[in-house]
Structures are given as structure tokens and as C-alpha cells.
CSV table of C-alpha atoms in Angstrom, one decimal:
chain,number,residue,atom,x,y,z
A,1,MET,CA,-42.6,-91.5,110.3
A,2,LYS,CA,-43.0,-92.3,106.5
A,3,LYS,CA,-39.3,-91.9,106.0
A,4,THR,CA,-38.5,-94.4,108.8
A,5,VAL,CA,-40.8,-97.1,107.3
A,6,THR,CA,-39.3,-96.6,103.9
A,7,ALA,CA,-35.8,-97.0,105.2
A,8,ALA,CA,-36.7,-100.3,106.9
A,9,VAL,CA,-38.3,-101.8,103.8
A,10,CYS,CA,-35.1,-101.0,101.8
A,11,MET,CA,-33.0,-102.8,104.3
A,12,VAL,CA,-35.1,-106.0,104.2
A,13,LEU,CA,-34.9,-106.0,100.4
A,14,VAL,CA,-31.1,-105.7,100.5
A,15,PHE,CA,-30.9,-108.6,103.0
A,16,LEU,CA,-33.1,-110.9,100.8
A,17,LEU,CA,-31.1,-110.2,97.7
A,18,CYS,CA,-27.9,-111.0,99.4
A,19,GLY,CA,-29.2,-114.3,100.6
A,20,CYS,CA,-30.3,-115.5,97.1
A,21,ASN,CA,-28.1,-117.7,94.9
A,22,LEU,CA,-26.3,-115.4,92.6
A,23,LYS,CA,-25.7,-118.1,90.1
A,24,ASN,CA,-29.4,-118.6,89.5
A,25,LEU,CA,-29.7,-114.9,88.8
A,26,LYS,CA,-27.7,-115.4,85.6
A,27,ASN,CA,-30.6,-117.2,84.0
A,28,VAL,CA,-33.2,-114.8,84.9
A,29,GLU,CA,-34.6,-113.2,81.8
A,30,LEU,CA,-34.9,-109.5,82.2
A,31,PRO,CA,-37.8,-107.8,80.7
A,32,PRO,CA,-37.1,-105.7,77.7
A,33,LEU,CA,-36.2,-102.1,78.3
A,34,PRO,CA,-38.8,-99.7,77.3
A,35,GLU,CA,-38.2,-97.6,74.2
A,36,ILE,CA,-37.2,-94.2,75.0
A,37,THR,CA,-38.1,-91.4,72.8
A,38,GLU,CA,-35.7,-88.6,72.9
A,39,THR,CA,-37.4,-85.7,74.3
A,40,PRO,CA,-36.2,-82.2,75.1
A,41,ALA,CA,-34.6,-81.9,78.5
A,42,PHE,CA,-37.6,-80.1,79.6
A,43,ALA,CA,-41.0,-79.5,78.2
A,44,THR,CA,-42.5,-76.1,77.8
A,45,ASN,CA,-45.6,-74.7,76.4
A,46,MET,CA,-43.6,-72.1,74.4
A,47,PRO,CA,-44.2,-72.3,70.7
A,48,THR,CA,-41.4,-73.6,68.5
A,49,PHE,CA,-39.9,-70.9,66.3
A,50,ALA,CA,-38.1,-71.5,63.0
A,51,PRO,CA,-34.5,-70.5,63.0
A,52,ALA,CA,-33.8,-66.9,62.2
A,53,PRO,CA,-32.6,-66.4,58.7
A,54,GLU,CA,-29.0,-65.2,58.2
A,55,ALA,CA,-28.8,-61.4,58.4
A,56,ALA,CA,-28.3,-59.8,55.1
A,57,PRO,CA,-24.9,-58.0,54.9
A,58,ILE,CA,-25.0,-54.3,55.6
A,59,PRO,CA,-23.9,-52.4,52.6
A,60,SER,CA,-21.0,-50.0,53.0
A,61,ALA,CA,-22.2,-46.6,53.9
A,62,VAL,CA,-21.9,-44.2,51.0
A,63,PRO,CA,-21.8,-40.5,52.2
A,64,THR,CA,-24.6,-38.5,50.8
A,65,PRO,CA,-23.0,-35.5,49.1
A,66,LEU,CA,-23.8,-32.2,50.7
A,67,PRO,CA,-25.4,-29.7,48.5
A,68,THR,CA,-23.1,-27.0,47.1
A,69,PRO,CA,-23.6,-23.9,49.2
A,70,VAL,CA,-25.0,-21.0,47.3
A,71,PRO,CA,-23.5,-17.8,48.6
A,72,THR,CA,-26.0,-15.3,49.8
A,73,PRO,CA,-25.7,-12.3,47.5
A,74,LEU,CA,-24.5,-9.3,49.4
A,75,PRO,CA,-26.4,-6.1,48.9
A,76,THR,CA,-24.9,-3.9,46.3
A,77,PRO,CA,-23.0,-1.2,48.1
A,78,GLU,CA,-23.8,2.4,47.5
A,79,PRO,CA,-21.2,3.9,45.2
A,80,THR,CA,-18.6,5.9,47.1
A,81,PRO,CA,-19.1,9.5,46.2
A,82,GLU,CA,-16.1,11.2,44.6
A,83,PRO,CA,-14.3,13.5,47.0
A,84,LEU,CA,-15.8,16.9,46.9
A,85,TYR,CA,-12.4,18.3,46.1
A,86,ALA,CA,-9.9,16.4,44.0
A,87,GLY,CA,-6.5,18.0,44.1
A,88,PHE,CA,-4.3,17.9,41.0
A,89,ASP,CA,-0.8,16.4,40.7
A,90,GLY,CA,1.7,18.9,41.9
A,91,GLN,CA,-0.7,21.2,43.8
A,92,LEU,CA,1.5,22.6,46.6
A,93,PHE,CA,0.7,23.8,50.1
A,94,VAL,CA,3.0,25.4,52.7
A,95,SER,CA,2.2,25.8,56.3
A,96,VAL,CA,4.6,27.8,58.5
A,97,LYS,CA,5.4,26.9,62.0
A,98,ARG,CA,6.7,29.7,64.2
A,99,THR,CA,8.9,28.9,67.1
A,100,GLN,CA,9.9,31.5,69.8
A,101,GLN,CA,12.2,31.0,72.8
A,102,ASP,CA,12.9,33.8,75.2
A,103,SER,CA,15.4,34.0,78.0
A,104,LEU,CA,14.7,36.0,81.2
A,105,ASP,CA,17.3,37.7,83.4
A,106,PRO,CA,19.0,35.2,85.8
A,107,GLU,CA,18.5,37.6,88.7
A,108,ASN,CA,14.7,38.2,88.9
A,109,GLY,CA,13.4,36.2,85.9
A,110,THR,CA,11.3,39.2,84.8
A,111,ALA,CA,13.2,41.0,82.1
A,112,CYS,CA,13.6,39.4,78.6
A,113,ILE,CA,17.3,39.5,77.8
A,114,ALA,CA,17.2,37.3,74.7
A,115,SER,CA,14.5,36.6,72.1
A,116,PHE,CA,15.0,33.8,69.5
A,117,VAL,CA,12.4,33.4,66.8
A,118,TYR,CA,12.4,31.3,63.6
A,119,GLU,CA,9.9,29.9,61.1
A,120,THR,CA,9.9,26.4,59.7
A,121,PRO,CA,7.9,25.8,56.5
A,122,VAL,CA,6.1,22.4,56.2
A,123,VAL,CA,5.3,21.3,52.6
A,124,SER,CA,2.7,19.0,51.2
A,125,ILE,CA,2.4,18.2,47.5
A,126,GLU,CA,-0.6,16.5,46.0
A,127,GLY,CA,0.4,13.1,44.6
A,128,ARG,CA,4.1,13.5,45.6
A,129,ASP,CA,4.4,12.4,49.2
A,130,ALA,CA,8.0,11.1,48.8
A,131,ALA,CA,9.1,14.5,47.3
A,132,ALA,CA,7.4,16.4,50.1
A,133,ALA,CA,9.0,14.2,52.8
A,134,SER,CA,12.4,14.9,51.3
A,135,ILE,CA,11.8,18.6,51.2
A,136,ASN,CA,10.5,18.7,54.8
A,137,SER,CA,13.6,16.7,56.0
A,138,GLU,CA,15.9,19.3,54.5
A,139,LEU,CA,13.9,22.2,55.9
A,140,ALA,CA,13.9,20.6,59.4
A,141,MET,CA,17.6,20.2,59.3
A,142,ARG,CA,18.1,23.9,58.3
A,143,SER,CA,15.9,24.9,61.2
A,144,GLU,CA,18.0,22.8,63.6
A,145,GLN,CA,21.2,24.4,62.3
A,146,PHE,CA,19.8,27.9,62.8
A,147,TYR,CA,18.8,27.0,66.4
A,148,THR,CA,22.1,25.3,67.4
A,149,GLY,CA,24.3,27.8,65.5
A,150,SER,CA,26.7,27.6,62.6
A,151,GLU,CA,29.3,29.6,60.8
A,152,LYS,CA,26.5,31.9,59.6
A,153,ASN,CA,24.5,32.5,62.8
A,154,ILE,CA,25.1,32.4,66.5
A,155,GLY,CA,22.3,30.1,67.5
A,156,PHE,CA,20.0,30.3,70.6
A,157,TYR,CA,22.5,29.2,73.2
A,158,GLY,CA,25.2,31.6,71.8
A,159,LEU,CA,22.7,34.5,71.9
A,160,GLN,CA,21.6,33.6,75.4
A,161,GLU,CA,25.2,33.4,76.7
A,162,MET,CA,26.0,36.8,75.2
A,163,ALA,CA,22.8,38.3,76.7
A,164,GLU,CA,23.6,36.9,80.2
A,165,ASP,CA,27.1,38.2,80.1
A,166,HIS,CA,25.8,41.6,79.0
A,167,TYR,CA,23.2,41.6,81.8
A,168,ALA,CA,25.9,40.7,84.4
A,169,TYR,CA,28.1,43.6,83.2
A,170,LEU,CA,25.2,46.0,83.5
A,171,ARG,CA,24.5,44.9,87.1
A,172,GLN,CA,28.2,45.2,88.1
A,173,SER,CA,28.2,48.6,86.6
A,174,GLU,CA,25.1,49.5,88.5
A,175,TRP,CA,23.4,50.4,85.3
A,176,GLU,CA,19.9,51.7,86.2
A,177,GLU,CA,18.2,51.4,82.9
A,178,ASP,CA,16.5,48.2,81.6
A,179,SER,CA,18.8,45.7,80.1
A,180,PHE,CA,19.2,45.4,76.3
A,181,THR,CA,17.3,42.5,74.6
A,182,TYR,CA,19.4,40.5,72.3
A,183,ARG,CA,17.5,39.2,69.2
A,184,ALA,CA,17.8,36.7,66.5
A,185,SER,CA,15.1,35.8,63.9
A,186,ARG,CA,14.5,34.0,60.7
A,187,THR,CA,11.5,34.3,58.5
A,188,VAL,CA,10.5,32.6,55.3
A,189,SER,CA,8.6,33.6,52.1
A,190,VAL,CA,7.5,31.7,49.0
A,191,ALA,CA,9.1,33.2,45.9
A,192,ARG,CA,7.8,30.7,43.4
A,193,ALA,CA,5.9,27.5,43.7
A,194,ASP,CA,4.4,25.3,40.9
A,195,LYS,CA,4.5,21.8,39.5
A,196,ARG,CA,8.2,22.1,38.8
A,197,MET,CA,9.9,23.9,41.6
A,198,LEU,CA,9.5,25.4,45.1
A,199,SER,CA,11.7,28.5,45.7
A,200,LEU,CA,11.9,29.7,49.2
A,201,VAL,CA,13.6,32.8,50.5
A,202,PHE,CA,14.9,33.0,54.2
A,203,SER,CA,15.6,36.3,55.8
A,204,GLU,CA,17.8,36.3,58.9
A,205,TYR,CA,18.4,39.0,61.5
A,206,GLU,CA,20.7,39.2,64.5
A,207,ASP,CA,21.2,42.0,67.0
A,208,ASN,CA,23.8,41.0,69.6
A,209,GLY,CA,24.6,44.4,71.0
A,210,THR,CA,27.0,45.6,68.3
A,211,SER,CA,26.5,48.9,66.7
A,212,THR,CA,25.1,47.4,63.5
A,213,PRO,CA,22.7,44.4,63.5
A,214,GLY,CA,23.5,41.8,61.1
A,215,TYR,CA,21.1,40.5,58.4
A,216,GLY,CA,21.1,38.5,55.3
A,217,THR,CA,19.0,36.6,52.7
A,218,TYR,CA,19.5,33.2,51.2
A,219,GLY,CA,17.5,31.1,48.8
A,220,LEU,CA,16.6,27.4,48.8
A,221,VAL,CA,15.2,25.9,45.6
A,222,PHE,CA,13.7,22.4,45.3
A,223,ASP,CA,12.7,20.2,42.5
A,224,THR,CA,9.1,19.4,43.4
A,225,GLU,CA,9.1,16.1,41.5
A,226,THR,CA,12.1,14.6,43.3
A,227,GLY,CA,12.3,16.7,46.5
A,228,LYS,CA,16.0,17.4,45.9
A,229,VAL,CA,17.7,20.7,46.4
A,230,LEU,CA,18.4,22.2,42.9
A,231,THR,CA,21.8,23.5,42.0
A,232,LEU,CA,22.7,25.9,39.2
A,233,GLU,CA,24.5,23.2,37.4
A,234,GLU,CA,21.2,21.3,37.0
A,235,LEU,CA,19.5,24.1,35.2
A,236,SER,CA,21.2,23.2,32.0
A,237,THR,CA,23.0,20.3,30.3
A,238,ASP,CA,25.9,22.6,29.5
A,239,TRP,CA,27.1,24.2,32.8
A,240,ASP,CA,30.1,25.9,31.3
A,241,LYS,CA,28.0,27.8,28.8
A,242,LEU,CA,25.3,28.6,31.4
A,243,ARG,CA,27.9,29.9,33.9
A,244,ALA,CA,29.5,32.2,31.3
A,245,GLU,CA,26.1,33.6,30.3
A,246,LEU,CA,25.0,34.1,33.8
A,247,VAL,CA,28.1,36.1,34.8
A,248,LEU,CA,27.9,38.1,31.6
A,249,ASN,CA,24.3,39.1,32.3
A,250,LEU,CA,25.2,40.0,35.9
A,251,VAL,CA,28.0,42.3,34.7
A,252,ARG,CA,25.6,43.9,32.2
A,253,SER,CA,23.1,44.4,35.1
A,254,THR,CA,25.8,46.2,37.1
A,255,GLU,CA,26.8,48.4,34.2
A,256,ALA,CA,23.2,49.5,33.8
A,257,ASP,CA,23.4,51.0,37.3
A,258,GLU,CA,26.1,53.6,36.8
A,259,SER,CA,26.5,54.7,40.4
A,260,LEU,CA,26.8,51.1,41.5
A,261,TYR,CA,29.3,50.3,38.8
A,262,ASP,CA,31.5,53.2,39.7
A,263,HIS,CA,31.4,52.4,43.4
A,264,LEU,CA,32.3,48.8,42.8
A,265,TYR,CA,35.1,49.6,40.5
A,266,VAL,CA,36.8,52.0,43.0
A,267,THR,CA,36.2,50.1,46.2
A,268,TYR,CA,35.4,46.5,45.7
A,269,VAL,CA,36.8,45.6,42.3
A,270,PRO,CA,40.1,47.5,42.3
A,271,ASN,CA,41.4,45.5,39.3
A,272,GLY,CA,38.3,45.9,37.3
A,273,ASP,CA,37.6,42.2,37.2
A,274,PHE,CA,33.8,42.2,37.4
A,275,PHE,CA,33.5,38.8,36.0
A,276,ALA,CA,35.5,37.2,38.8
A,277,LYS,CA,33.8,39.3,41.5
A,278,LEU,CA,30.2,38.8,40.4
A,279,GLY,CA,31.0,35.2,39.5
A,280,GLN,CA,31.2,34.6,43.3
A,281,LEU,CA,27.4,35.0,43.5
A,282,LEU,CA,26.9,31.7,41.6
A,283,ARG,CA,27.2,29.9,44.9
A,284,PRO,CA,24.6,27.9,46.8
A,285,GLY,CA,22.1,30.0,48.8
A,286,ALA,CA,22.9,33.2,46.8
A,287,TRP,CA,20.2,32.7,44.2
A,288,TYR,CA,16.5,31.8,43.9
A,289,PHE,CA,13.7,32.0,41.4
A,290,ASP,CA,10.8,34.3,41.8
A,291,GLU,CA,7.9,35.5,39.6
A,292,LYS,CA,10.3,37.8,37.5
A,293,GLY,CA,13.2,35.5,36.9
A,294,LEU,CA,16.5,34.3,38.6
A,295,THR,CA,17.6,36.6,41.4
A,296,PHE,CA,21.1,36.7,42.8
A,297,VAL,CA,21.8,38.4,46.2
A,298,SER,CA,25.0,39.4,47.9
A,299,GLU,CA,26.0,39.3,51.6
A,300,LEU,CA,26.6,42.4,53.7
A,301,TYR,CA,29.9,44.1,52.8
A,302,GLU,CA,30.4,41.9,49.7
A,303,LEU,CA,29.6,44.5,47.1
A,304,GLY,CA,29.3,47.6,49.2
A,305,PRO,CA,29.4,49.1,52.7
A,306,TYR,CA,26.9,48.4,55.4
A,307,VAL,CA,24.7,51.3,54.3
A,308,ALA,CA,24.5,49.8,50.8
A,309,GLY,CA,22.8,46.7,52.3
A,310,LEU,CA,22.3,43.6,50.2
A,311,CYS,CA,22.9,44.0,46.4
A,312,SER,CA,20.5,41.9,44.3
A,313,PHE,CA,20.3,41.3,40.5
A,314,THR,CA,17.4,39.7,38.7
A,315,LEU,CA,17.8,38.1,35.3
A,316,SER,CA,14.4,37.9,33.6
A,317,TYR,CA,12.9,34.7,32.2
A,318,ASP,CA,13.2,36.4,28.7
A,319,VAL,CA,17.0,36.6,29.2
A,320,LEU,CA,17.1,33.0,30.6
A,321,LYS,CA,14.9,31.3,28.1
A,322,ASP,CA,17.7,30.3,25.7
A,323,SER,CA,20.1,29.5,28.5
A,324,ILE,CA,18.3,27.1,30.9
A,325,ASP,CA,16.2,24.0,30.4
A,326,PRO,CA,12.7,25.0,29.4
A,327,ARG,CA,11.2,22.8,32.2
A,328,TRP,CA,12.4,25.4,34.7
A,329,LEU,CA,10.6,28.2,33.0
A,330,PRO,CA,7.2,29.0,34.5
A,331,GLU,CA,4.0,28.0,32.7
A,332,GLU,CA,1.5,30.5,31.6
A,333,SER,CA,-1.0,31.3,34.4
A,334,THR,CA,-4.5,29.8,34.0
A,335,ALA,CA,-5.9,31.6,37.0
A,336,PHE,CA,-9.2,33.3,36.3
A,337,GLY,CA,-11.3,33.7,39.4
A,338,SER,CA,-12.0,35.7,42.6
A,339,LEU,CA,-11.8,35.3,46.3
A,340,SER,CA,-14.4,36.1,49.0
A,341,VAL,CA,-14.8,35.6,52.7
A,342,ALA,CA,-17.8,34.3,54.7
A,343,GLU,CA,-18.5,32.8,58.1
A,344,THR,CA,-18.1,29.0,57.9
A,345,ALA,CA,-21.5,28.4,59.6
A,346,SER,CA,-23.3,30.2,56.8
A,347,ILE,CA,-22.1,27.8,54.2
A,348,PRO,CA,-24.5,24.9,53.5
A,349,ALA,CA,-23.1,21.6,54.4
A,350,GLY,CA,-21.7,19.6,51.4
A,351,THR,CA,-21.6,22.5,49.0
A,352,THR,CA,-18.0,23.6,49.4
A,353,ALA,CA,-14.8,21.7,49.4
A,354,PHE,CA,-12.3,22.6,52.1
A,355,VAL,CA,-8.6,22.0,51.3
A,356,ASP,CA,-7.0,23.1,54.6
A,357,ARG,CA,-7.5,24.8,58.0
A,358,VAL,CA,-5.4,27.8,59.1
A,359,GLU,CA,-5.4,28.9,62.7
A,360,ALA,CA,-4.3,32.5,62.8
A,361,SER,CA,-5.6,33.1,66.3
A,362,ALA,CA,-6.4,30.5,68.9
A,363,GLY,CA,-10.1,30.8,69.9
A,364,GLY,CA,-10.9,33.2,67.0
A,365,LYS,CA,-14.0,33.2,64.8
A,366,ASP,CA,-14.5,30.6,62.1
A,367,PHE,CA,-14.2,32.1,58.6
A,368,SER,CA,-13.8,30.6,55.1
A,369,LEU,CA,-11.9,32.0,52.1
A,370,LEU,CA,-13.8,30.9,49.0
A,371,ALA,CA,-12.3,30.7,45.6
A,372,SER,CA,-14.7,31.1,42.7
A,373,GLY,CA,-12.9,29.9,39.7
A,374,THR,CA,-9.1,29.6,40.0
A,375,VAL,CA,-6.7,31.8,41.9
A,376,SER,CA,-3.0,31.1,42.2
A,377,ASP,CA,-0.2,32.0,44.7
A,378,LEU,CA,-2.7,32.4,47.5
A,379,SER,CA,-1.1,33.4,50.8
A,380,ILE,CA,-2.2,34.3,54.3
A,381,ALA,CA,0.2,36.4,56.4
A,382,SER,CA,0.1,38.3,59.7
A,383,VAL,CA,0.7,42.1,59.4
A,384,HIS,CA,1.0,45.3,61.5
A,385,TYR,CA,0.4,48.9,60.4
A,386,ASP,CA,3.4,51.3,60.3
A,387,ASN,CA,2.6,53.9,57.6
A,388,GLY,CA,1.3,51.0,55.6
A,389,PHE,CA,0.9,47.3,56.2
A,390,VAL,CA,4.1,45.5,57.0
A,391,GLN,CA,4.2,41.7,56.9
A,392,ASP,CA,5.3,40.0,60.2
A,393,GLY,CA,5.2,36.4,59.0
A,394,LEU,CA,3.8,34.0,56.5
A,395,LEU,CA,1.1,31.6,57.8
A,396,TRP,CA,-0.1,29.6,54.8
A,397,TYR,CA,0.4,29.3,51.1
A,398,CYS,CA,-1.3,27.4,48.2
A,399,SER,CA,0.1,27.3,44.7
A,400,GLU,CA,-3.4,27.2,43.2
A,401,LEU,CA,-7.0,27.0,44.5
A,402,LYS,CA,-9.9,26.1,42.2
A,403,ASP,CA,-13.6,26.3,43.3
A,404,ALA,CA,-12.7,25.4,46.9
A,405,ALA,CA,-12.2,27.0,50.2
A,406,VAL,CA,-9.7,27.2,53.1
A,407,GLN,CA,-11.0,27.5,56.7
A,408,LEU,CA,-9.5,30.4,58.6
A,409,ILE,CA,-9.7,30.8,62.4
A,410,ALA,CA,-9.0,34.4,63.1
A,411,GLU,CA,-9.8,37.4,65.3
A,412,LEU,CA,-11.5,40.3,63.6
A,413,PRO,CA,-10.3,43.3,65.5
A,414,GLN,CA,-12.2,46.5,65.8
A,415,GLY,CA,-9.0,48.4,65.0
A,416,MET,CA,-6.5,47.9,62.2
A,417,PRO,CA,-6.5,44.6,60.3
A,418,GLN,CA,-4.0,42.0,61.3
A,419,LEU,CA,-4.2,39.5,58.4
A,420,GLN,CA,-3.3,40.1,54.8
A,421,ILE,CA,-4.4,37.8,51.9
A,422,ARG,CA,-2.6,37.9,48.5
A,423,TYR,CA,-3.4,36.0,45.3
A,424,LYS,CA,-3.1,36.2,41.6
A,425,THR,CA,-5.9,36.0,39.1
A,426,GLN,CA,-6.2,36.7,35.3
A,427,ASN,CA,-3.0,37.3,33.5
A,428,GLY,CA,-1.0,37.0,36.7
A,429,GLN,CA,-2.5,40.1,38.2
A,430,SER,CA,-1.6,40.4,41.8
A,431,VAL,CA,-4.4,41.2,44.3
A,432,THR,CA,-3.7,42.2,48.0
A,433,ARG,CA,-6.5,42.4,50.6
A,434,VAL,CA,-6.8,42.6,54.4
A,435,LEU,CA,-9.4,40.9,56.5
A,436,THR,CA,-11.6,43.5,58.3
A,437,TYR,CA,-15.2,44.4,59.1
A,438,SER,CA,-17.6,45.5,56.5
A,439,GLU,CA,-18.8,49.2,56.5
A,440,ALA,CA,-21.9,48.1,58.5
A,441,GLY,CA,-19.6,46.5,61.0
A,442,THR,CA,-21.6,43.2,61.1
A,443,ALA,CA,-19.6,40.9,58.8
A,444,ALA,CA,-16.1,40.2,57.5
A,445,GLN,CA,-14.8,41.5,54.2
A,446,LEU,CA,-11.7,41.5,52.1
A,447,LYS,CA,-10.7,45.1,51.7
A,448,ASN,CA,-8.1,46.9,49.6
A,449,PRO,CA,-5.4,48.0,52.1
A,450,ALA,CA,-5.1,51.4,50.4
A,451,GLU,CA,-8.8,52.0,51.4
A,452,VAL,CA,-8.2,51.3,55.1
A,453,GLN,CA,-8.1,54.4,57.2
A,454,PRO,CA,-5.5,54.4,60.1
A,455,VAL,CA,-7.1,54.0,63.5
A,456,GLY,CA,-5.5,55.1,66.8
């Protein structure tokens, strides 16, 4: 209702104004406009704040240096104890590996018709690994040649073929007896070993059904500093002079044996040229060094009939001392000690240095050979008794052992001893012992083989 009335009043006012004289309106004095004070667009009760000051510039950030780390000191390690046993340069060990391969009859597989056995030495030298590796490479090659066969031996497969042919022949002939066993073997021994050289002697045997088995010996000498095979020419800087002196001394050795000299003259040296005949022994394999000197050995039938066997000649170091380089002469022995045996379990831990372990019998008792002081040329070998102890094969060798021990796994039979121990002591004196029970029968002992009474 109020809005309607207001609208009507506004219309009347518009009508009146339109009806007035617009000319007269020009003279109408208008009242002064009120003064307007500029006020904020709106009024608030909020307090007025002073403008905020300009922000101070933020200084460039300077990295705070990290403190230098101080390493935490490690605890001082305990000093490593010196090895209980310190080997010396050139100390030499030889372990012998025995390989046996048998062939059984092709019909039933029960009878042994061929037996092939050979030994391979494995060498280690303190402080001379490269030399030992070179020596072992040569020895392995020689074993392979013996097994496969060469001009000197028939080899395993050649022996097996001959044995099978022989077996077939026996069966075709209705032979009732057991077949013959063909055999070939090669064993090794250490003739001399020291800081300068290793001299090995190989003995070969072959029985292939002929009336007389064949056999022979050859030497192999190594320089233990280089590992190379030594030749006679390398023993002196003047080979022509050395050769002449060696042959001359060989002839003199032959003349000293009157029966041999006469036999050679009639049968094998018809023209009397001993120098040419014996000069043939200056070939590779026909010589080696041992404890006495330089030994030369012939082949079968070379200097005599089969019954004469192998003829050998040894030129002593006294004879050689002015002919060969002094470095190849043996040094004076410094051995001065003794050897004993004990059960390993009885030795207090940490009191004894062990240089090696020898397993003579699998599953045997655990013994130790103890050197008090120094012993040289120590060897362990298997033996059997036949009116005396006969060596079957070398198991282990050490050039020198000082205040140390070697562990020995071995059976201790109630009957005859089966292991022989040899070594040298003061002034090169050689000692031979066998491993057996003590008189009380409760412990092991090393006994003089001459004192062992045959059993069985």
C-alpha cells in the first residue's frame, strides 16, 4: 500500500513540473551544494594501522661448514703370531703317488691277466713355487709317457693287448692252469736332494711273457732353483774338458775291476776302444747324483750279457771336485738330532710344528714322527720281509727336518713291520728304523730292523 501511494505522488510531481514555464526556471537560484568531505567508501570500527615497513633483504645463505670428521680409532689388532714352523729356502719335500691299473680276463672277469703300476713323485720346495711347478710338469709328462708307451716301454694298452692275446691262446689250447699275469712297473727313489739339486732314480720292470723280464734304471736331475732338467754340459763351463775327464775316470773304474775289464775287452769292446764305448754312457738318463758322487749306469746287454745285469760306475765327489762347478758339490751336513714316534693325541696342542701329513694306511692310527734337533734325508717307505726288509715303494721324503714333526697315518700290525723310516744325523750317519710295537706291546716305537725277530 505504501509503495502505491509513493508512486502516485511521484507522478503528480512530474506533471506539475512539466506544466511550469521552463524559461523562468533559468532564473531560479539554486542553493549551494553542501561541502562533501571525502570519506572512505565505508566506515569501520577497525583501527587504522601504519603501513608495514619494507622487508629487509634476506642475506644470502652461507653454508655452515660441517665439522671435520675425526676417525674413530680402531682397536690395535693383536700381533699375528709367527708360524710355529718356518721352513727355510730350498727345503724340499717329495710325496709319491702310486697308480695301479689291472686288467681282468675278458671271459669271466675274475683272473688278473695284466698289472700296470707306476709311481709319480710330487715335489714342493719352500720359497720356490715356480721351480717346483716346472719340476712337477716334467714328472707328470714322464708318467704319461710310461703309461701310454714309448720306445723304451710297452705302456698299459700294449701290455693289456699282449695279455689278452696270450689268454685267448691259452683258452684255444685248452690250457687248464691259471693264465700268466703280464706285469709292468716303475718305482722312484730320491738319490740326492738339497738346496741345489734334486736327483731322482727311476727303476722300470716289464714281464711280458718272454723268458727274461726286462728292467732298467734311469736318472733325472733337476736344478732346484730353476726347476729345469740338468744336463752334463751344465755341470761345467768347459764341456770338452769335463767330457774327457769323465770318460777317463770311467775307463779307470773299469780297469780297477779286472774281471769286468777282461770281459768287456773280449766281448763288447773288440777293438779295445774303451773310451768310445764308455763315452756312450754320457747320455741323458744314464747318470745321476747320489750321496757318494756321480753315478753312470748302463742298459741291459750294453756292457755285458743278461746275467751281468746293469753295470754302474760311481765317480766320487773327491774325483769330481776339480772338474765340475763347485755349486753342484754337496754341502757339509749340519744334521745333529734324533727322531722319535708318538701318538698325535698325546702331543699338547700348539707345542709342535707339523710340516706334512702322510697317509700310509687309510683308516690307520694317528702317529707323529718328531725330530729333536735336525735330521736330513728323512724318508718313509713301505716294506715287506723276505730274509730282511725289502722296500716296496717310497711314500714321502724331506730334505731336512728341524724341531718339527710329520703326521703319519699308519697301521701298526701285530706281525712284521710294514713301514721303514730312514734319516741322517751327525756327520751324515745313516739311520734305518721300522715302525713297530714296543716290547710291552702298548705303544709304537722305532726299532732297528736287525733287532726284529721274524714272525710267521
